[in-house]
Amino acid sequence: MKAVKIEQYGDESVLQLVDVPTPEPAEGEVLIKVYAASVNPMDWKIRDGAGARFGMHLPIFLGGEIAGVVVQAGAGVTTLRVGDEVYGTVKAGGYADYVLANLEEVVRKPATLDFPHAAAVPLAALTAWQALFDLGKLQAGQKVLITAAAGSVGSLAVQLAKAKGALVTGLASGAKEAFVRALGVDAFIDYTAQPFEELVTDMDVVFDVVGGDTFERALQCVKKGGILVTAVAFPTPEQEARYEITATRVYCRPNREELEEISQLVAANKLQVHVAQVFPLAQVGAAQQMSKEGHTRGKIVLQPGQ
């Protein structure tokens, strides 16, 4: 089978499409034929050198978000069957024709989604869910600011927050206003027009998926006693004390129950999935470069076998 790996850290030139043996599922695992794999910033950050900081060891097989079909089940697997269409997150190796997953990592995909759109859901939606609800404790009627509201995580966060009954302010460039408003935001802020922290105050929850200067300024938007959750920055106790808030970082973890709840929202048409572009697996370098440049609306997806 084909798979993408790196044997050294660097730019797109270190990506290799190689032939490797198809793995066999162990007890509690399923083997999935991958029909679509999403490209996430973590993938190219690992490639650029973050893998070493995370304690990973070369060679590394990339890809952590997939959709496909179960083709083999290991011993003890009773909740999934051969032929089931599934989606979810995997530890590594999703950029491939086949990948192994355990039963906490994947669930049956919503029938309303094709494979490319299904692959765009699990990691982004779980990150948003865990940030907003597990860490942010967001409740109906509360006010939430979501940065990069047009991005793959932010666009799903907007919809999840609205499904909860929250009052959502979305932050994006003016060029993406129509897209973000169509997601259902209660207020839209063009961060290129004027400093957003001058317009957005007293938020119960802020979910930051940009980091850097945006994260620093977003701290000013949280009300005293409120919560800021970031997917990219590293909050400090000093920042929490200065603004009298809770500031924390979300680390997405597989969660079967949460992913099944997300699937129900998709099936109920309360969660729309957006795919920016689909690349064949052989063009993984171009796909990662597009992801690294940012500015896309929705997810970038790879298709093995193309």
PDB file of N, CA, C and O in Angstrom, residues 163-230:
ATOM      1  N   ALA A 163     -25.636  25.673  18.103  1.00  0.00           N
ATOM      2  CA  ALA A 163     -26.477  24.523  18.447  1.00  0.00           C
ATOM      3  C   ALA A 163     -26.717  24.439  19.949  1.00  0.00           C
ATOM      4  O   ALA A 163     -27.761  23.944  20.391  1.00  0.00           O
ATOM      5  N   LYS A 164     -25.766  24.933  20.738  1.00  0.00           N
ATOM      6  CA  LYS A 164     -25.899  24.956  22.189  1.00  0.00           C
ATOM      7  C   LYS A 164     -26.810  26.092  22.639  1.00  0.00           C
ATOM      8  O   LYS A 164     -27.321  26.075  23.761  1.00  0.00           O
ATOM      9  N   GLY A 165     -27.037  27.082  21.771  1.00  0.00           N
ATOM     10  CA  GLY A 165     -27.869  28.219  22.137  1.00  0.00           C
ATOM     11  C   GLY A 165     -27.079  29.419  22.620  1.00  0.00           C
ATOM     12  O   GLY A 165     -27.633  30.334  23.241  1.00  0.00           O
ATOM     13  N   ALA A 166     -25.782  29.451  22.320  1.00  0.00           N
ATOM     14  CA  ALA A 166     -24.947  30.565  22.729  1.00  0.00           C
ATOM     15  C   ALA A 166     -25.082  31.729  21.752  1.00  0.00           C
ATOM     16  O   ALA A 166     -25.559  31.572  20.621  1.00  0.00           O
ATOM     17  N   LEU A 167     -24.662  32.908  22.185  1.00  0.00           N
ATOM     18  CA  LEU A 167     -24.613  34.111  21.355  1.00  0.00           C
ATOM     19  C   LEU A 167     -23.191  34.230  20.811  1.00  0.00           C
ATOM     20  O   LEU A 167     -22.249  34.450  21.570  1.00  0.00           O
ATOM     21  N   VAL A 168     -23.055  34.093  19.503  1.00  0.00           N
ATOM     22  CA  VAL A 168     -21.738  33.904  18.901  1.00  0.00           C
ATOM     23  C   VAL A 168     -21.286  35.134  18.124  1.00  0.00           C
ATOM     24  O   VAL A 168     -22.008  35.636  17.258  1.00  0.00           O
ATOM     25  N   THR A 169     -20.065  35.587  18.421  1.00  0.00           N
ATOM     26  CA  THR A 169     -19.394  36.608  17.635  1.00  0.00           C
ATOM     27  C   THR A 169     -18.260  35.933  16.875  1.00  0.00           C
ATOM     28  O   THR A 169     -17.436  35.241  17.469  1.00  0.00           O
ATOM     29  N   GLY A 170     -18.238  36.114  15.558  1.00  0.00           N
ATOM     30  CA  GLY A 170     -17.219  35.497  14.722  1.00  0.00           C
ATOM     31  C   GLY A 170     -16.231  36.530  14.215  1.00  0.00           C
ATOM     32  O   GLY A 170     -16.613  37.614  13.766  1.00  0.00           O
ATOM     33  N   LEU A 171     -14.952  36.191  14.282  1.00  0.00           N
ATOM     34  CA  LEU A 171     -13.879  37.076  13.848  1.00  0.00           C
ATOM     35  C   LEU A 171     -13.247  36.526  12.574  1.00  0.00           C
ATOM     36  O   LEU A 171     -12.870  35.361  12.508  1.00  0.00           O
ATOM     37  N   ALA A 172     -13.155  37.361  11.535  1.00  0.00           N
ATOM     38  CA  ALA A 172     -12.533  36.963  10.273  1.00  0.00           C
ATOM     39  C   ALA A 172     -12.270  38.226   9.465  1.00  0.00           C
ATOM     40  O   ALA A 172     -12.624  39.337   9.882  1.00  0.00           O
ATOM     41  N   SER A 173     -11.651  38.073   8.307  1.00  0.00           N
ATOM     42  CA  SER A 173     -11.448  39.215   7.418  1.00  0.00           C
ATOM     43  C   SER A 173     -12.749  39.564   6.723  1.00  0.00           C
ATOM     44  O   SER A 173     -13.655  38.727   6.601  1.00  0.00           O
ATOM     45  N   GLY A 174     -12.846  40.791   6.244  1.00  0.00           N
ATOM     46  CA  GLY A 174     -14.063  41.243   5.592  1.00  0.00           C
ATOM     47  C   GLY A 174     -14.432  40.427   4.373  1.00  0.00           C
ATOM     48  O   GLY A 174     -15.615  40.270   4.050  1.00  0.00           O
ATOM     49  N   ALA A 175     -13.429  39.844   3.709  1.00  0.00           N
ATOM     50  CA  ALA A 175     -13.687  39.042   2.513  1.00  0.00           C
ATOM     51  C   ALA A 175     -14.477  37.782   2.832  1.00  0.00           C
ATOM     52  O   ALA A 175     -15.100  37.192   1.942  1.00  0.00           O
ATOM     53  N   LYS A 176     -14.459  37.375   4.087  1.00  0.00           N
ATOM     54  CA  LYS A 176     -15.139  36.146   4.484  1.00  0.00           C
ATOM     55  C   LYS A 176     -16.419  36.409   5.272  1.00  0.00           C
ATOM     56  O   LYS A 176     -16.998  35.491   5.853  1.00  0.00           O
ATOM     57  N   GLU A 177     -16.864  37.649   5.256  1.00  0.00           N
ATOM     58  CA  GLU A 177     -18.033  38.002   6.060  1.00  0.00           C
ATOM     59  C   GLU A 177     -19.269  37.204   5.672  1.00  0.00           C
ATOM     60  O   GLU A 177     -19.978  36.668   6.541  1.00  0.00           O
ATOM     61  N   ALA A 178     -19.552  37.113   4.383  1.00  0.00           N
ATOM     62  CA  ALA A 178     -20.760  36.405   3.949  1.00  0.00           C
ATOM     63  C   ALA A 178     -20.717  34.944   4.378  1.00  0.00           C
ATOM     64  O   ALA A 178     -21.726  34.389   4.831  1.00  0.00           O
ATOM     65  N   PHE A 179     -19.549  34.334   4.248  1.00  0.00           N
ATOM     66  CA  PHE A 179     -19.396  32.933   4.643  1.00  0.00           C
ATOM     67  C   PHE A 179     -19.650  32.753   6.132  1.00  0.00           C
ATOM     68  O   PHE A 179     -20.395  31.858   6.553  1.00  0.00           O
ATOM     69  N   VAL A 180     -19.054  33.613   6.942  1.00  0.00           N
ATOM     70  CA  VAL A 180     -19.197  33.486   8.399  1.00  0.00           C
ATOM     71  C   VAL A 180     -20.625  33.790   8.833  1.00  0.00           C
ATOM     72  O   VAL A 180     -21.174  33.105   9.710  1.00  0.00           O
ATOM     73  N   ARG A 181     -21.236  34.787   8.238  1.00  0.00           N
ATOM     74  CA  ARG A 181     -22.628  35.083   8.599  1.00  0.00           C
ATOM     75  C   ARG A 181     -23.549  33.918   8.242  1.00  0.00           C
ATOM     76  O   ARG A 181     -24.502  33.623   8.963  1.00  0.00           O
ATOM     77  N   ALA A 182     -23.249  33.243   7.132  1.00  0.00           N
ATOM     78  CA  ALA A 182     -24.064  32.095   6.734  1.00  0.00           C
ATOM     79  C   ALA A 182     -23.958  30.949   7.735  1.00  0.00           C
ATOM     80  O   ALA A 182     -24.846  30.091   7.800  1.00  0.00           O
ATOM     81  N   LEU A 183     -22.882  30.923   8.515  1.00  0.00           N
ATOM     82  CA  LEU A 183     -22.731  29.906   9.554  1.00  0.00           C
ATOM     83  C   LEU A 183     -23.675  30.137  10.722  1.00  0.00           C
ATOM     84  O   LEU A 183     -23.906  29.238  11.523  1.00  0.00           O
ATOM     85  N   GLY A 184     -24.195  31.367  10.840  1.00  0.00           N
ATOM     86  CA  GLY A 184     -25.178  31.651  11.879  1.00  0.00           C
ATOM     87  C   GLY A 184     -24.715  32.556  12.993  1.00  0.00           C
ATOM     88  O   GLY A 184     -25.373  32.637  14.037  1.00  0.00           O
ATOM     89  N   VAL A 185     -23.585  33.262  12.822  1.00  0.00           N
ATOM     90  CA  VAL A 185     -23.111  34.133  13.898  1.00  0.00           C
ATOM     91  C   VAL A 185     -24.138  35.219  14.209  1.00  0.00           C
ATOM     92  O   VAL A 185     -24.887  35.663  13.342  1.00  0.00           O
ATOM     93  N   ASP A 186     -24.137  35.652  15.464  1.00  0.00           N
ATOM     94  CA  ASP A 186     -24.999  36.758  15.869  1.00  0.00           C
ATOM     95  C   ASP A 186     -24.347  38.101  15.565  1.00  0.00           C
ATOM     96  O   ASP A 186     -25.034  39.108  15.389  1.00  0.00           O
ATOM     97  N   ALA A 187     -23.007  38.110  15.535  1.00  0.00           N
ATOM     98  CA  ALA A 187     -22.271  39.327  15.203  1.00  0.00           C
ATOM     99  C   ALA A 187     -20.998  38.944  14.472  1.00  0.00           C
ATOM    100  O   ALA A 187     -20.373  37.927  14.775  1.00  0.00           O
ATOM    101  N   PHE A 188     -20.626  39.771  13.495  1.00  0.00           N
ATOM    102  CA  PHE A 188     -19.396  39.549  12.736  1.00  0.00           C
ATOM    103  C   PHE A 188     -18.449  40.718  12.946  1.00  0.00           C
ATOM    104  O   PHE A 188     -18.861  41.876  12.912  1.00  0.00           O
ATOM    105  N   ILE A 189     -17.161  40.406  13.150  1.00  0.00           N
ATOM    106  CA  ILE A 189     -16.142  41.432  13.319  1.00  0.00           C
ATOM    107  C   ILE A 189     -15.057  41.232  12.262  1.00  0.00           C
ATOM    108  O   ILE A 189     -14.472  40.147  12.170  1.00  0.00           O
ATOM    109  N   ASP A 190     -14.801  42.277  11.485  1.00  0.00           N
ATOM    110  CA  ASP A 190     -13.715  42.274  10.513  1.00  0.00           C
ATOM    111  C   ASP A 190     -12.454  42.751  11.225  1.00  0.00           C
ATOM    112  O   ASP A 190     -12.316  43.946  11.521  1.00  0.00           O
ATOM    113  N   TYR A 191     -11.546  41.831  11.499  1.00  0.00           N
ATOM    114  CA  TYR A 191     -10.360  42.186  12.277  1.00  0.00           C
ATOM    115  C   TYR A 191      -9.401  43.100  11.507  1.00  0.00           C
ATOM    116  O   TYR A 191      -8.504  43.716  12.095  1.00  0.00           O
ATOM    117  N   THR A 192      -9.604  43.217  10.192  1.00  0.00           N
ATOM    118  CA  THR A 192      -8.742  44.102   9.403  1.00  0.00           C
ATOM    119  C   THR A 192      -9.224  45.547   9.433  1.00  0.00           C
ATOM    120  O   THR A 192      -8.498  46.461   9.033  1.00  0.00           O
ATOM    121  N   ALA A 193     -10.447  45.784   9.882  1.00  0.00           N
ATOM    122  CA  ALA A 193     -11.024  47.126   9.848  1.00  0.00           C
ATOM    123  C   ALA A 193     -10.589  47.971  11.038  1.00  0.00           C
ATOM    124  O   ALA A 193     -10.302  49.159  10.904  1.00  0.00           O
ATOM    125  N   GLN A 194     -10.566  47.382  12.226  1.00  0.00           N
ATOM    126  CA  GLN A 194     -10.119  48.067  13.428  1.00  0.00           C
ATOM    127  C   GLN A 194      -9.842  47.020  14.494  1.00  0.00           C
ATOM    128  O   GLN A 194     -10.257  45.864  14.364  1.00  0.00           O
ATOM    129  N   PRO A 195      -9.100  47.387  15.535  1.00  0.00           N
ATOM    130  CA  PRO A 195      -8.768  46.402  16.577  1.00  0.00           C
ATOM    131  C   PRO A 195     -10.016  45.765  17.173  1.00  0.00           C
ATOM    132  O   PRO A 195     -10.893  46.457  17.703  1.00  0.00           O
ATOM    133  N   PHE A 196     -10.104  44.449  17.059  1.00  0.00           N
ATOM    134  CA  PHE A 196     -11.329  43.772  17.494  1.00  0.00           C
ATOM    135  C   PHE A 196     -11.547  43.882  18.988  1.00  0.00           C
ATOM    136  O   PHE A 196     -12.686  43.873  19.466  1.00  0.00           O
ATOM    137  N   GLU A 197     -10.464  44.030  19.763  1.00  0.00           N
ATOM    138  CA  GLU A 197     -10.609  44.111  21.219  1.00  0.00           C
ATOM    139  C   GLU A 197     -11.293  45.410  21.649  1.00  0.00           C
ATOM    140  O   GLU A 197     -11.758  45.513  22.792  1.00  0.00           O
ATOM    141  N   GLU A 198     -11.370  46.379  20.736  1.00  0.00           N
ATOM    142  CA  GLU A 198     -12.103  47.604  21.037  1.00  0.00           C
ATOM    143  C   GLU A 198     -13.604  47.429  20.839  1.00  0.00           C
ATOM    144  O   GLU A 198     -14.400  48.230  21.323  1.00  0.00           O
ATOM    145  N   LEU A 199     -13.987  46.392  20.112  1.00  0.00           N
ATOM    146  CA  LEU A 199     -15.393  46.152  19.794  1.00  0.00           C
ATOM    147  C   LEU A 199     -16.009  45.016  20.591  1.00  0.00           C
ATOM    148  O   LEU A 199     -17.224  44.984  20.788  1.00  0.00           O
ATOM    149  N   VAL A 200     -15.173  44.068  21.006  1.00  0.00           N
ATOM    150  CA  VAL A 200     -15.673  42.857  21.665  1.00  0.00           C
ATOM    151  C   VAL A 200     -15.233  42.854  23.120  1.00  0.00           C
ATOM    152  O   VAL A 200     -14.029  42.817  23.424  1.00  0.00           O
ATOM    153  N   THR A 201     -16.192  42.899  24.028  1.00  0.00           N
ATOM    154  CA  THR A 201     -15.884  42.897  25.459  1.00  0.00           C
ATOM    155  C   THR A 201     -16.871  42.001  26.194  1.00  0.00           C
ATOM    156  O   THR A 201     -17.901  41.606  25.656  1.00  0.00           O
ATOM    157  N   ASP A 202     -16.522  41.673  27.401  1.00  0.00           N
ATOM    158  CA  ASP A 202     -17.450  40.998  28.313  1.00  0.00           C
ATOM    159  C   ASP A 202     -17.912  39.639  27.792  1.00  0.00           C
ATOM    160  O   ASP A 202     -19.059  39.231  27.990  1.00  0.00           O
ATOM    161  N   MET A 203     -17.020  38.905  27.122  1.00  0.00           N
ATOM    162  CA  MET A 203     -17.355  37.568  26.637  1.00  0.00           C
ATOM    163  C   MET A 203     -17.271  36.551  27.784  1.00  0.00           C
ATOM    164  O   MET A 203     -16.320  36.576  28.573  1.00  0.00           O
ATOM    165  N   ASP A 204     -18.251  35.667  27.848  1.00  0.00           N
ATOM    166  CA  ASP A 204     -18.171  34.572  28.822  1.00  0.00           C
ATOM    167  C   ASP A 204     -17.051  33.602  28.449  1.00  0.00           C
ATOM    168  O   ASP A 204     -16.335  33.091  29.321  1.00  0.00           O
ATOM    169  N   VAL A 205     -16.927  33.340  27.136  1.00  0.00           N
ATOM    170  CA  VAL A 205     -15.934  32.397  26.629  1.00  0.00           C
ATOM    171  C   VAL A 205     -15.315  32.987  25.358  1.00  0.00           C
ATOM    172  O   VAL A 205     -16.024  33.581  24.539  1.00  0.00           O
ATOM    173  N   VAL A 206     -14.015  32.817  25.208  1.00  0.00           N
ATOM    174  CA  VAL A 206     -13.331  33.120  23.949  1.00  0.00           C
ATOM    175  C   VAL A 206     -12.609  31.855  23.519  1.00  0.00           C
ATOM    176  O   VAL A 206     -11.911  31.227  24.321  1.00  0.00           O
ATOM    177  N   PHE A 207     -12.774  31.482  22.244  1.00  0.00           N
ATOM    178  CA  PHE A 207     -12.055  30.340  21.685  1.00  0.00           C
ATOM    179  C   PHE A 207     -11.128  30.863  20.606  1.00  0.00           C
ATOM    180  O   PHE A 207     -11.577  31.333  19.557  1.00  0.00           O
ATOM    181  N   ASP A 208      -9.827  30.778  20.858  1.00  0.00           N
ATOM    182  CA  ASP A 208      -8.817  31.306  19.945  1.00  0.00           C
ATOM    183  C   ASP A 208      -8.154  30.174  19.178  1.00  0.00           C
ATOM    184  O   ASP A 208      -7.635  29.234  19.779  1.00  0.00           O
ATOM    185  N   VAL A 209      -8.155  30.278  17.853  1.00  0.00           N
ATOM    186  CA  VAL A 209      -7.476  29.296  17.013  1.00  0.00           C
ATOM    187  C   VAL A 209      -6.442  29.965  16.113  1.00  0.00           C
ATOM    188  O   VAL A 209      -6.045  29.411  15.097  1.00  0.00           O
ATOM    189  N   VAL A 210      -6.001  31.173  16.528  1.00  0.00           N
ATOM    190  CA  VAL A 210      -5.010  31.918  15.750  1.00  0.00           C
ATOM    191  C   VAL A 210      -3.674  32.003  16.476  1.00  0.00           C
ATOM    192  O   VAL A 210      -2.617  31.748  15.921  1.00  0.00           O
ATOM    193  N   GLY A 211      -3.709  32.378  17.752  1.00  0.00           N
ATOM    194  CA  GLY A 211      -2.482  32.522  18.524  1.00  0.00           C
ATOM    195  C   GLY A 211      -1.796  33.851  18.273  1.00  0.00           C
ATOM    196  O   GLY A 211      -2.353  34.769  17.664  1.00  0.00           O
ATOM    197  N   GLY A 212      -0.559  33.963  18.751  1.00  0.00           N
ATOM    198  CA  GLY A 212       0.226  35.164  18.540  1.00  0.00           C
ATOM    199  C   GLY A 212      -0.444  36.412  19.073  1.00  0.00           C
ATOM    200  O   GLY A 212      -1.021  36.435  20.172  1.00  0.00           O
ATOM    201  N   ASP A 213      -0.390  37.488  18.277  1.00  0.00           N
ATOM    202  CA  ASP A 213      -0.969  38.767  18.676  1.00  0.00           C
ATOM    203  C   ASP A 213      -2.471  38.668  18.877  1.00  0.00           C
ATOM    204  O   ASP A 213      -3.035  39.322  19.762  1.00  0.00           O
ATOM    205  N   THR A 214      -3.140  37.830  18.065  1.00  0.00           N
ATOM    206  CA  THR A 214      -4.588  37.669  18.220  1.00  0.00           C
ATOM    207  C   THR A 214      -4.927  37.106  19.590  1.00  0.00           C
ATOM    208  O   THR A 214      -5.861  37.568  20.258  1.00  0.00           O
ATOM    209  N   PHE A 215      -4.166  36.126  20.037  1.00  0.00           N
ATOM    210  CA  PHE A 215      -4.386  35.555  21.371  1.00  0.00           C
ATOM    211  C   PHE A 215      -4.185  36.611  22.452  1.00  0.00           C
ATOM    212  O   PHE A 215      -5.005  36.742  23.376  1.00  0.00           O
ATOM    213  N   GLU A 216      -3.100  37.389  22.345  1.00  0.00           N
ATOM    214  CA  GLU A 216      -2.810  38.413  23.358  1.00  0.00           C
ATOM    215  C   GLU A 216      -3.953  39.411  23.448  1.00  0.00           C
ATOM    216  O   GLU A 216      -4.365  39.815  24.544  1.00  0.00           O
ATOM    217  N   ARG A 217      -4.476  39.820  22.309  1.00  0.00           N
ATOM    218  CA  ARG A 217      -5.558  40.807  22.296  1.00  0.00           C
ATOM    219  C   ARG A 217      -6.886  40.194  22.726  1.00  0.00           C
ATOM    220  O   ARG A 217      -7.734  40.864  23.334  1.00  0.00           O
ATOM    221  N   ALA A 218      -7.077  38.900  22.418  1.00  0.00           N
ATOM    222  CA  ALA A 218      -8.325  38.223  22.795  1.00  0.00           C
ATOM    223  C   ALA A 218      -8.482  38.127  24.306  1.00  0.00           C
ATOM    224  O   ALA A 218      -9.607  38.041  24.811  1.00  0.00           O
ATOM    225  N   LEU A 219      -7.370  38.141  25.033  1.00  0.00           N
ATOM    226  CA  LEU A 219      -7.447  38.110  26.491  1.00  0.00           C
ATOM    227  C   LEU A 219      -8.272  39.281  27.027  1.00  0.00           C
ATOM    228  O   LEU A 219      -8.945  39.162  28.054  1.00  0.00           O
ATOM    229  N   GLN A 220      -8.228  40.406  26.300  1.00  0.00           N
ATOM    230  CA  GLN A 220      -8.939  41.602  26.735  1.00  0.00           C
ATOM    231  C   GLN A 220     -10.447  41.496  26.511  1.00  0.00           C
ATOM    232  O   GLN A 220     -11.206  42.314  27.027  1.00  0.00           O
ATOM    233  N   CYS A 221     -10.873  40.513  25.744  1.00  0.00           N
ATOM    234  CA  CYS A 221     -12.291  40.379  25.402  1.00  0.00           C
ATOM    235  C   CYS A 221     -13.074  39.547  26.411  1.00  0.00           C
ATOM    236  O   CYS A 221     -14.309  39.499  26.346  1.00  0.00           O
ATOM    237  N   VAL A 222     -12.379  38.881  27.313  1.00  0.00           N
ATOM    238  CA  VAL A 222     -13.034  37.985  28.273  1.00  0.00           C
ATOM    239  C   VAL A 222     -13.451  38.767  29.509  1.00  0.00           C
ATOM    240  O   VAL A 222     -12.677  39.574  30.044  1.00  0.00           O
ATOM    241  N   LYS A 223     -14.657  38.536  29.969  1.00  0.00           N
ATOM    242  CA  LYS A 223     -15.091  39.207  31.191  1.00  0.00           C
ATOM    243  C   LYS A 223     -14.353  38.616  32.399  1.00  0.00           C
ATOM    244  O   LYS A 223     -13.816  37.491  32.338  1.00  0.00           O
ATOM    245  N   LYS A 224     -14.296  39.351  33.480  1.00  0.00           N
ATOM    246  CA  LYS A 224     -13.683  38.829  34.693  1.00  0.00           C
ATOM    247  C   LYS A 224     -14.415  37.569  35.132  1.00  0.00           C
ATOM    248  O   LYS A 224     -15.645  37.541  35.183  1.00  0.00           O
ATOM    249  N   GLY A 225     -13.646  36.536  35.404  1.00  0.00           N
ATOM    250  CA  GLY A 225     -14.239  35.258  35.769  1.00  0.00           C
ATOM    251  C   GLY A 225     -14.573  34.385  34.588  1.00  0.00           C
ATOM    252  O   GLY A 225     -15.011  33.248  34.752  1.00  0.00           O
ATOM    253  N   GLY A 226     -14.365  34.921  33.357  1.00  0.00           N
ATOM    254  CA  GLY A 226     -14.640  34.161  32.151  1.00  0.00           C
ATOM    255  C   GLY A 226     -13.505  33.219  31.784  1.00  0.00           C
ATOM    256  O   GLY A 226     -12.509  33.095  32.508  1.00  0.00           O
ATOM    257  N   ILE A 227     -13.661  32.575  30.632  1.00  0.00           N
ATOM    258  CA  ILE A 227     -12.718  31.524  30.227  1.00  0.00           C
ATOM    259  C   ILE A 227     -12.241  31.780  28.801  1.00  0.00           C
ATOM    260  O   ILE A 227     -13.056  32.023  27.906  1.00  0.00           O
ATOM    261  N   LEU A 228     -10.941  31.717  28.599  1.00  0.00           N
ATOM    262  CA  LEU A 228     -10.359  31.725  27.263  1.00  0.00           C
ATOM    263  C   LEU A 228      -9.705  30.377  27.017  1.00  0.00           C
ATOM    264  O   LEU A 228      -8.909  29.907  27.836  1.00  0.00           O
ATOM    265  N   VAL A 229     -10.054  29.767  25.898  1.00  0.00           N
ATOM    266  CA  VAL A 229      -9.448  28.504  25.490  1.00  0.00           C
ATOM    267  C   VAL A 229      -8.750  28.729  24.156  1.00  0.00           C
ATOM    268  O   VAL A 229      -9.337  29.294  23.237  1.00  0.00           O
ATOM    269  N   THR A 230      -7.497  28.313  24.047  1.00  0.00           N
ATOM    270  CA  THR A 230      -6.758  28.453  22.810  1.00  0.00           C
ATOM    271  C   THR A 230      -6.310  27.088  22.307  1.00  0.00           C
ATOM    272  O   THR A 230      -5.994  26.198  23.098  1.00  0.00           O
TER     273      THR A 230
END
